[in-house]
Short mmCIF file of C-alpha atoms and ligand atoms in Angstrom, two decimals:
data_model
loop_
_atom_site.label_atom_id
_atom_site.label_comp_id
_atom_site.label_asym_id
_atom_site.label_seq_id
_atom_site.Cartn_x
_atom_site.Cartn_y
_atom_site.Cartn_z
CA UNK A 1 121.16 72.36 120.24
CA UNK A 2 117.61 71.65 121.29
CA UNK A 3 117.29 74.06 124.15
CA UNK A 4 113.95 74.37 125.91
CA UNK A 5 112.05 77.30 124.47
CA UNK A 6 109.66 79.38 126.44
CA UNK A 7 106.23 78.61 124.99
CA UNK A 8 103.48 81.16 125.00
CA UNK A 9 102.04 81.45 128.48
CA UNK A 10 98.54 81.03 127.13
CA UNK A 11 96.99 80.26 123.77
CA UNK A 12 95.43 83.69 123.65
CA UNK A 13 98.91 85.05 124.32
CA UNK A 14 100.09 83.60 121.04
CA UNK A 15 97.04 84.82 119.14
CA UNK A 16 97.43 88.29 120.52
CA UNK A 17 101.10 88.39 119.59
CA UNK A 18 100.61 86.96 116.09
CA UNK A 19 97.69 89.27 115.43
CA UNK A 20 99.65 92.08 117.02
CA UNK A 21 102.52 91.57 114.64
CA UNK A 22 100.29 91.33 111.60
CA UNK A 23 98.26 94.36 112.57
CA UNK A 24 100.30 97.51 112.28
CA UNK A 25 101.33 100.32 109.99
CA UNK A 26 100.79 97.92 107.09
CA UNK A 27 97.04 98.08 107.63
CA UNK A 28 96.54 101.68 108.63
CA UNK A 29 99.29 103.50 106.89
CA UNK A 30 100.34 101.44 103.87
CA UNK A 31 97.14 99.72 102.74
CA UNK A 32 95.19 102.95 102.08
CA UNK A 33 97.85 104.58 99.96
CA UNK A 34 98.62 101.45 97.96
CA UNK A 35 94.90 101.09 97.26
CA UNK A 36 94.77 104.76 96.32
CA UNK A 37 97.66 104.53 93.92
CA UNK A 38 96.16 101.42 92.32
CA UNK A 39 92.78 103.08 91.80
CA UNK A 40 90.66 101.31 94.40
CA UNK A 41 88.04 98.57 94.02
CA UNK A 42 89.69 96.01 91.75
CA UNK A 43 92.87 96.20 93.80
CA UNK A 44 90.93 95.76 97.06
CA UNK A 45 89.21 92.67 95.68
CA UNK A 46 92.50 91.31 94.46
CA UNK A 47 93.98 91.95 97.89
CA UNK A 48 91.26 89.99 99.70
CA UNK A 49 91.63 87.08 97.27
CA UNK A 50 95.38 87.19 97.56
CA UNK A 51 95.39 87.18 101.37
CA UNK A 52 93.09 84.17 101.50
CA UNK A 53 94.52 82.31 98.51
CA UNK A 54 98.25 82.97 98.84
CA UNK A 55 99.07 84.83 102.06
CA UNK A 56 97.17 82.49 104.35
CA UNK A 57 98.78 79.30 102.98
CA UNK A 58 102.25 80.84 103.27
CA UNK A 59 101.48 82.02 106.80
CA UNK A 60 100.40 78.52 107.83
CA UNK A 61 103.55 77.16 106.18
CA UNK A 62 105.78 79.53 108.12
CA UNK A 63 104.09 78.86 111.43
CA UNK A 64 104.37 75.14 110.79
CA UNK A 65 108.04 75.36 109.91
CA UNK A 66 108.66 76.98 113.28
CA UNK A 67 106.33 74.74 115.24
CA UNK A 68 107.66 71.47 113.81
CA UNK A 69 111.33 72.34 114.17
CA UNK A 70 111.09 74.45 117.33
CA UNK A 71 113.64 76.81 115.80
CA UNK A 72 113.82 80.24 114.21
CA UNK A 73 114.14 80.65 110.44
CA UNK A 74 117.73 79.86 109.48
CA UNK A 75 118.06 76.96 111.92
CA UNK A 76 114.63 75.64 111.04
CA UNK A 77 115.66 75.53 107.41
CA UNK A 78 118.92 73.82 108.19
CA UNK A 79 117.12 71.24 110.29
CA UNK A 80 114.64 70.64 107.49
CA UNK A 81 117.18 70.33 104.71
CA UNK A 82 119.51 68.27 106.96
CA UNK A 83 122.58 69.89 105.47
CA UNK A 84 124.74 72.66 106.91
CA UNK A 85 125.61 73.96 103.46
CA UNK A 86 122.24 73.52 101.78
CA UNK A 87 121.21 76.10 99.16
CA UNK A 88 117.93 76.41 101.03
CA UNK A 89 119.80 78.34 103.69
CA UNK A 90 119.74 81.26 101.27
CA UNK A 91 116.01 81.44 101.80
CA UNK A 92 116.65 81.91 105.50
CA UNK A 93 119.35 84.50 104.88
CA UNK A 94 117.16 86.42 102.48
CA UNK A 95 114.30 86.44 104.95
CA UNK A 96 116.68 87.63 107.63
CA UNK A 97 117.84 90.45 105.40
CA UNK A 98 114.21 91.33 104.71
CA UNK A 99 113.40 91.51 108.41
CA UNK A 100 116.34 93.81 109.12
CA UNK A 101 115.65 96.14 106.19
CA UNK A 102 111.92 96.24 106.83
CA UNK A 103 112.53 97.06 110.45
CA UNK A 104 114.77 99.95 109.40
CA UNK A 105 112.13 101.38 107.11
CA UNK A 106 109.35 100.64 109.59
CA UNK A 107 111.22 102.58 112.26
CA UNK A 108 111.25 105.71 110.14
CA UNK A 109 107.47 105.66 109.78
CA UNK A 110 107.06 104.76 113.45
CA UNK A 111 109.08 107.92 114.11
CA UNK A 112 106.50 109.95 112.16
CA UNK A 113 103.75 108.43 114.31
CA UNK A 114 105.71 109.33 117.42
CA UNK A 115 105.92 112.92 116.19
CA UNK A 116 102.15 113.22 115.74
CA UNK A 117 101.63 111.56 119.09
CA UNK A 118 103.75 114.24 120.72
CA UNK A 119 101.90 117.02 118.91
CA UNK A 120 98.56 115.75 120.17
CA UNK A 121 100.02 115.43 123.63
CA UNK A 122 101.15 119.03 123.82
CA UNK A 123 98.19 120.52 121.95
CA UNK A 124 95.75 120.40 124.92
CA UNK A 125 98.48 121.81 127.17
CA UNK A 126 99.15 124.67 124.81
CA UNK A 127 95.41 124.99 124.25
CA UNK A 128 95.71 125.40 120.51
CA UNK A 129 95.12 123.26 117.48
CA UNK A 130 97.55 122.82 114.61
CA UNK A 131 97.54 122.57 110.86
CA UNK A 132 98.36 118.98 109.98
CA UNK A 133 99.67 119.70 106.50
CA UNK A 134 102.09 122.32 107.80
CA UNK A 135 103.18 120.02 110.56
CA UNK A 136 103.84 117.14 108.22
CA UNK A 137 105.78 119.33 105.83
CA UNK A 138 107.92 120.60 108.67
CA UNK A 139 108.69 117.05 109.74
CA UNK A 140 109.59 116.05 106.20
CA UNK A 141 112.02 118.92 105.85
CA UNK A 142 113.76 118.12 109.11
CA UNK A 143 116.04 115.14 108.57
CA UNK A 144 117.70 115.35 111.97
CA UNK A 145 114.36 115.22 113.71
CA UNK A 146 113.36 112.17 111.69
CA UNK A 147 116.62 110.44 112.41
CA UNK A 148 116.23 111.27 116.11
CA UNK A 149 112.68 109.91 116.26
CA UNK A 150 113.74 106.81 114.37
CA UNK A 151 116.46 106.09 116.89
CA UNK A 152 114.11 106.65 119.82
CA UNK A 153 111.86 104.01 118.31
CA UNK A 154 114.68 101.54 117.73
CA UNK A 155 116.07 101.93 121.24
CA UNK A 156 112.62 101.45 122.75
CA UNK A 157 112.02 98.28 120.77
CA UNK A 158 115.49 96.95 121.55
CA UNK A 159 115.04 97.43 125.25
CA UNK A 160 111.71 95.65 125.26
CA UNK A 161 112.80 92.75 123.07
CA UNK A 162 115.89 92.22 125.21
CA UNK A 163 113.54 91.26 128.03
CA UNK A 164 112.14 88.21 126.20
CA UNK A 165 109.06 87.32 124.25
CA UNK A 166 106.44 86.65 126.83
CA UNK A 167 106.46 89.55 129.18
CA UNK A 168 107.24 92.10 126.53
CA UNK A 169 104.53 91.39 124.05
CA UNK A 170 101.58 89.81 125.77
CA UNK A 171 100.78 92.56 128.23
CA UNK A 172 100.90 95.47 125.84
CA UNK A 173 98.70 94.07 123.14
CA UNK A 174 95.89 92.93 125.35
CA UNK A 175 95.11 96.43 126.54
CA UNK A 176 95.50 98.57 123.47
CA UNK A 177 94.13 96.43 120.68
CA UNK A 178 90.48 96.36 121.80
CA UNK A 179 90.60 100.10 122.47
CA UNK A 180 91.98 100.75 119.01
CA UNK A 181 89.38 98.60 117.35
CA UNK A 182 86.51 100.47 119.00
CA UNK A 183 88.15 103.79 118.19
CA UNK A 184 88.48 102.83 114.54
CA UNK A 185 84.81 101.85 114.37
CA UNK A 186 83.90 105.18 115.88
CA UNK A 187 86.09 107.07 113.40
CA UNK A 188 84.56 105.11 110.56
CA UNK A 189 81.06 106.27 111.51
CA UNK A 190 82.35 109.85 111.67
CA UNK A 191 84.01 109.53 108.29
CA UNK A 192 81.02 107.91 106.66
CA UNK A 193 78.88 110.86 107.64
CA UNK A 194 81.04 113.17 105.52
CA UNK A 195 79.69 114.33 102.13
CA UNK A 196 82.16 112.24 100.08
CA UNK A 197 81.36 108.91 101.66
CA UNK A 198 79.27 107.39 98.84
CA UNK A 199 82.03 108.03 96.34
CA UNK A 200 84.54 106.59 98.75
CA UNK A 201 82.56 103.39 99.16
CA UNK A 202 82.20 103.07 95.41
CA UNK A 203 85.90 103.70 94.99
CA UNK A 204 86.79 101.00 97.51
CA UNK A 205 84.31 98.31 96.58
CA UNK A 206 83.40 98.70 92.92
CA UNK A 207 85.96 96.70 90.96
CA UNK A 208 86.98 98.28 87.69
CA UNK A 209 89.54 95.85 86.35
CA UNK A 210 90.69 98.18 83.61
CA UNK A 211 92.37 100.26 86.27
CA UNK A 212 94.81 97.47 87.15
CA UNK A 213 98.28 97.52 85.66
CA UNK A 214 100.90 94.80 85.51
CA UNK A 215 102.66 96.21 88.53
CA UNK A 216 99.40 96.00 90.51
CA UNK A 217 99.87 92.24 90.69
CA UNK A 218 103.26 92.29 92.28
CA UNK A 219 102.18 95.16 94.52
CA UNK A 220 99.23 93.20 95.81
CA UNK A 221 101.40 90.15 96.50
CA UNK A 222 104.09 92.18 98.20
CA UNK A 223 101.58 94.03 100.32
CA UNK A 224 99.88 90.77 101.29
CA UNK A 225 103.15 89.33 102.60
CA UNK A 226 104.02 92.58 104.33
CA UNK A 227 100.71 92.98 106.09
CA UNK A 228 100.58 89.34 107.21
CA UNK A 229 104.23 89.55 108.32
CA UNK A 230 105.27 86.59 106.20
CA UNK A 231 108.30 86.06 104.00
CA UNK A 232 110.81 87.21 106.60
CA UNK A 233 110.96 84.39 109.06
CA UNK A 234 109.12 86.27 111.78
CA UNK A 235 106.28 83.82 111.84
CA UNK A 236 108.73 80.92 111.87
CA UNK A 237 110.04 82.27 115.15
CA UNK A 238 106.50 82.81 116.45
CA UNK A 239 105.42 79.33 115.38
CA UNK A 240 108.32 77.85 117.30
CA UNK A 241 106.82 79.19 120.50
CA UNK A 242 103.40 77.79 119.65
CA UNK A 243 102.05 75.15 122.02
CA UNK A 244 101.68 71.64 120.66
CA UNK A 245 97.92 71.52 120.86
CA UNK A 246 97.23 74.80 119.04
CA UNK A 247 96.05 74.01 115.48
CA UNK A 248 98.27 75.90 113.03
CA UNK A 249 95.69 76.36 110.21
CA UNK A 250 93.21 77.89 112.60
CA UNK A 251 95.80 80.29 113.97
CA UNK A 252 96.60 81.38 110.40
CA UNK A 253 92.98 81.83 109.48
CA UNK A 254 92.26 84.05 112.47
CA UNK A 255 95.24 86.25 111.75
CA UNK A 256 94.40 86.68 108.04
CA UNK A 257 90.71 87.35 108.62
CA UNK A 258 91.37 90.04 111.17
CA UNK A 259 94.04 91.57 109.02
CA UNK A 260 91.63 91.99 106.10
CA UNK A 261 88.98 93.42 108.40
CA UNK A 262 91.26 96.04 109.87
CA UNK A 263 92.68 97.06 106.49
CA UNK A 264 89.18 97.61 105.12
CA UNK A 265 88.28 99.56 108.23
CA UNK A 266 91.28 101.80 107.65
CA UNK A 267 90.13 102.37 104.07
CA UNK A 268 86.66 103.28 105.29
CA UNK A 269 88.11 105.82 107.71
CA UNK A 270 90.49 107.46 105.25
CA UNK A 271 88.81 107.54 101.83
CA UNK A 272 85.63 109.41 102.81
CA UNK A 273 87.93 112.20 104.04
CA UNK A 274 89.82 112.17 100.74
CA UNK A 275 86.59 112.34 98.74
CA UNK A 276 85.01 114.98 100.97
CA UNK A 277 87.25 117.48 99.22
CA UNK A 278 88.42 119.18 102.41
CA UNK A 279 92.05 118.17 101.89
CA UNK A 280 94.46 118.03 99.04
CA UNK A 281 95.95 114.75 100.20
CA UNK A 282 98.71 113.21 98.15
CA UNK A 283 98.17 109.49 97.56
CA UNK A 284 101.47 108.39 99.04
CA UNK A 285 103.14 107.75 102.37
CA UNK A 286 101.70 110.98 103.78
CA UNK A 287 98.05 109.99 103.20
CA UNK A 288 97.23 108.79 106.72
CA UNK A 289 98.89 111.79 108.34
CA UNK A 290 97.16 114.30 106.10
CA UNK A 291 93.65 112.89 106.46
CA UNK A 292 92.80 111.32 109.82
CA UNK A 293 93.88 114.30 111.99
CA UNK A 294 91.24 116.37 110.15
CA UNK A 295 88.53 114.29 111.80
CA UNK A 296 89.91 115.26 115.17
CA UNK A 297 89.96 118.94 114.35
CA UNK A 298 86.23 118.77 113.62
CA UNK A 299 85.10 117.03 116.81
CA UNK A 300 84.77 117.94 120.46
CA UNK A 301 87.72 116.80 122.58
CA UNK A 302 89.50 116.25 119.27
CA UNK A 303 92.97 116.55 120.75
CA UNK A 304 92.26 113.78 123.23
CA UNK A 305 90.88 111.55 120.51
CA UNK A 306 93.88 112.38 118.37
CA UNK A 307 96.21 111.52 121.18
CA UNK A 308 94.46 108.19 121.81
CA UNK A 309 94.50 107.35 118.10
CA UNK A 310 98.21 108.00 117.70
CA UNK A 311 98.99 106.27 120.99
CA UNK A 312 97.19 103.13 119.80
CA UNK A 313 98.77 103.41 116.37
CA UNK A 314 102.18 103.78 117.91
CA UNK A 315 101.55 100.77 120.11
CA UNK A 316 100.68 98.63 117.10
CA UNK A 317 103.86 99.84 115.40
CA UNK A 318 105.80 98.97 118.52
CA UNK A 319 104.34 95.50 118.78
CA UNK A 320 104.92 94.83 115.07
CA UNK A 321 108.49 96.04 115.56
CA UNK A 322 109.01 93.50 118.37
CA UNK A 323 108.14 90.84 115.83
CA UNK A 324 110.54 92.28 113.28
CA UNK A 325 113.44 92.50 115.68
CA UNK A 326 112.55 89.15 117.22
CA UNK A 327 112.92 87.54 113.80
CA UNK A 328 116.59 88.43 113.64
CA UNK A 329 117.37 88.24 117.35
CA UNK A 330 116.00 84.72 117.67
CA UNK A 331 118.27 83.66 114.80
CA UNK A 332 121.34 84.98 116.58
CA UNK A 333 120.27 83.35 119.83
CA UNK A 334 119.45 79.95 118.32
CA UNK A 335 122.24 79.79 115.83
CA UNK A 336 125.17 81.45 117.49
CA UNK A 337 124.22 81.11 121.14
CA UNK A 338 124.14 84.85 121.67
CA UNK A 339 122.53 86.18 124.79
CA UNK A 340 119.17 87.84 124.08
CA UNK A 341 120.25 91.23 125.37
CA UNK A 342 123.45 91.26 123.37
CA UNK A 343 121.71 90.04 120.21
CA UNK A 344 119.08 92.80 120.50
CA UNK A 345 121.80 95.43 120.84
CA UNK A 346 123.71 94.20 117.83
CA UNK A 347 120.61 94.07 115.64
CA UNK A 348 119.49 97.47 116.91
CA UNK A 349 122.74 99.04 115.74
CA UNK A 350 122.59 97.31 112.35
CA UNK A 351 119.00 98.44 111.85
CA UNK A 352 119.87 101.99 112.79
CA UNK A 353 122.61 102.11 110.16
CA UNK A 354 120.17 100.95 107.49
CA UNK A 355 117.57 103.46 108.68
CA UNK A 356 119.80 106.47 108.05
CA UNK A 357 119.09 106.63 104.32
CA UNK A 358 115.28 106.44 104.38
CA UNK A 359 115.03 108.85 107.29
CA UNK A 360 116.94 111.51 105.40
CA UNK A 361 115.14 110.86 102.12
CA UNK A 362 112.80 113.85 102.27
CA UNK A 363 115.40 116.36 103.49
CA UNK A 364 119.16 116.18 102.99
CA UNK A 365 118.89 113.40 100.44
CA UNK A 366 115.76 114.57 98.68
CA UNK A 367 117.55 114.92 95.39
CA UNK A 368 118.67 111.34 95.38
CA UNK A 369 116.03 109.60 93.31
CA UNK A 370 115.73 106.54 91.13
CA UNK A 371 113.14 106.45 88.35
CA UNK A 372 111.45 109.35 90.11
CA UNK A 373 111.25 107.52 93.43
CA UNK A 374 112.67 109.00 96.63
CA UNK A 375 114.96 106.84 98.75
CA UNK A 376 112.12 105.93 101.09
CA UNK A 377 109.85 104.91 98.24
CA UNK A 378 112.70 103.00 96.67
CA UNK A 379 113.28 101.14 99.92
CA UNK A 380 109.59 100.36 100.02
CA UNK A 381 109.46 99.11 96.43
CA UNK A 382 112.64 97.08 96.60
CA UNK A 383 111.70 95.39 99.84
CA UNK A 384 108.04 94.83 99.45
CA UNK A 385 107.74 94.27 95.72
CA UNK A 386 110.93 92.26 95.27
CA UNK A 387 112.68 90.84 98.31
CA UNK A 388 109.54 89.77 100.18
CA UNK A 389 107.87 87.90 97.31
CA UNK A 390 111.12 86.11 96.45
CA UNK A 391 111.76 85.07 100.01
CA UNK A 392 108.10 84.05 100.44
CA UNK A 393 108.37 81.88 97.32
CA UNK A 394 111.44 80.22 98.83
CA UNK A 395 109.53 79.47 102.02
CA UNK A 396 106.62 78.00 100.02
CA UNK A 397 108.93 75.66 98.14
CA UNK A 398 110.80 74.65 101.26
CA UNK A 399 107.66 73.78 103.21
CA UNK A 400 106.05 72.23 100.13
CA UNK A 401 108.96 70.01 99.11
CA UNK A 402 111.33 69.59 102.02
CA UNK A 403 109.25 69.10 105.16
CA UNK A 404 108.37 65.40 105.60
CA UNK A 405 104.91 64.80 104.09
CA UNK A 406 103.54 62.69 106.88
CA UNK A 407 104.53 65.03 109.70
CA UNK A 408 103.06 67.99 107.87
CA UNK A 409 99.86 66.14 107.09
CA UNK A 410 99.44 65.04 110.71
CA UNK A 411 99.99 68.58 111.85
CA UNK A 412 97.56 70.08 109.36
CA UNK A 413 94.70 67.62 109.26
CA UNK A 414 92.15 67.80 112.03
CA UNK A 415 90.07 64.61 111.90
CA UNK A 416 87.15 66.34 113.58
CA UNK A 417 86.68 68.63 110.60
CA UNK A 418 84.96 67.22 107.53
CA UNK A 419 86.90 69.09 104.86
CA UNK A 420 90.27 68.92 106.51
CA UNK A 421 91.77 66.43 104.04
CA UNK A 422 90.64 68.44 101.00
CA UNK A 423 91.92 71.64 102.57
CA UNK A 424 95.24 69.96 103.14
CA UNK A 425 95.47 69.00 99.47
CA UNK A 426 94.62 72.52 98.41
CA UNK A 427 97.13 74.02 100.80
CA UNK A 428 99.91 71.73 99.64
CA UNK A 429 99.12 72.46 96.00
CA UNK A 430 99.23 76.18 96.71
CA UNK A 431 102.62 75.97 98.37
CA UNK A 432 104.17 73.69 95.78
CA UNK A 433 102.70 75.17 92.61
CA UNK A 434 100.22 78.00 92.75
CA UNK A 435 101.99 80.52 94.99
CA UNK A 436 105.47 80.13 93.44
CA UNK A 437 103.93 80.34 89.97
CA UNK A 438 101.95 83.50 90.80
CA UNK A 439 104.93 85.15 92.45
CA UNK A 440 107.23 84.32 89.57
CA UNK A 441 104.62 85.54 87.06
CA UNK A 442 104.10 88.79 88.94
CA UNK A 443 107.82 89.49 89.13
CA UNK A 444 108.26 88.88 85.42
CA UNK A 445 105.26 91.11 84.74
CA UNK A 446 106.81 93.82 86.86
CA UNK A 447 110.07 93.58 84.96
CA UNK A 448 108.20 94.13 81.72
CA UNK A 449 106.21 96.97 83.19
CA UNK A 450 109.38 98.71 84.25
CA UNK A 451 110.96 98.23 80.86
CA UNK A 452 107.94 99.39 78.87
N1 LIG B 501 102.65 93.18 109.27
C1 LIG B 501 103.15 94.35 109.89
C2 LIG B 501 102.21 95.49 109.57
O1 LIG B 501 101.21 95.29 108.93
C3 LIG B 501 104.54 94.68 109.44
C4 LIG B 501 105.48 93.55 109.43
C5 LIG B 501 106.07 93.07 108.35
C6 LIG B 501 105.90 92.72 110.50
N2 LIG B 501 106.83 92.03 108.67
C7 LIG B 501 106.76 91.77 109.96
C8 LIG B 501 105.63 92.69 111.84
C9 LIG B 501 107.34 90.79 110.75
C10 LIG B 501 106.21 91.69 112.62
C11 LIG B 501 107.04 90.77 112.08
O2 LIG B 501 102.44 96.59 109.92
#
């Protein structure tokens, strides 16, 4: 069973891929609107605490599970629990389900990005600018177009994943990520020069705890797992490609730190536009698309900047999607000896079937709602506020109780660092007690919030 796995070609290759999978639509598209709908500052503070206090430990746990077993999620769990019929396997299955469903929903939004990318591509050719709000509305009303764009995205990802981890991911990320980072900094300076910027900064960084509701807690946990790409076995697969000498805690820390930084940057680009009063942006999935393009319409060479922005954004979505598909493909390959190409095709088709509902949710199926939520929003809530936290809790317990103590300790502790032993104790406590307790508490709180 223990086939030789292709490790990452270089250490930076792993970092780029792990960061690449964490950094995506979660930071730029989802973070701002979740912050908006939870009234800002207090939620942002909670998010930062939650990433460092809960997300990071779970991330390190997932990477370690993969690195120590050399397997992807379901197999890694089986190897750890030493039993083919162990109940723990349900954790693996749930995380697999999460990765498939999240990929389906992610593909719909990636399709939206693709649409804007195309608009900015043709705008300079046509020599005219466009009204973003009208454009977005047109896209929302056109279910066939959304379904088409979604399938283009899925096919693209499938083709690239079929080629294997190394070549596919490493090259792409290295070029676009630095460009995107600089572009975001530039957009932030533009945004902060708008009249609403002081209010935006206050909104983002002044914590008013009275604005939090019970559901805010589960939302912040769910978003933390989503944005760090944990809870769905993706990082188990990534960890299994990690080279022996790369320290797992450090890898986790880098990924979490950067993820926070980029999310805050996205907030600082988007909220000044919202507060400048030039748009009537709805605080929901359309927020990014209704705000950022306005910056481009106000600057010289705006269409080119717009094109670059959406190209970089699409690339991050693509790279994150590799990770999502990889999570399920690597399970098929490791567990059932499928060929990579075949496994990618099968998963691609499954994902497409699941993507049909959310991609039609604002057109043909717009009347299908549940508690006032459209199908897309329902998908989002079910996955991110329920399935992910539950599966992340399972992973915490598995790593905390089932992996052999000594092996884990040897892997975690770095004798050269003074506090390494204390950190290890804290980490283990978080996985065994704190994180499961918080997740359970938040889910119960959400149940009450829904009922009341
Ligand atoms: N973290 C990614 C983002 O912020 C989305 C994501 C969730 C993901 N789960 C994943 C990416 C698993 C790769 C693998 O957009």
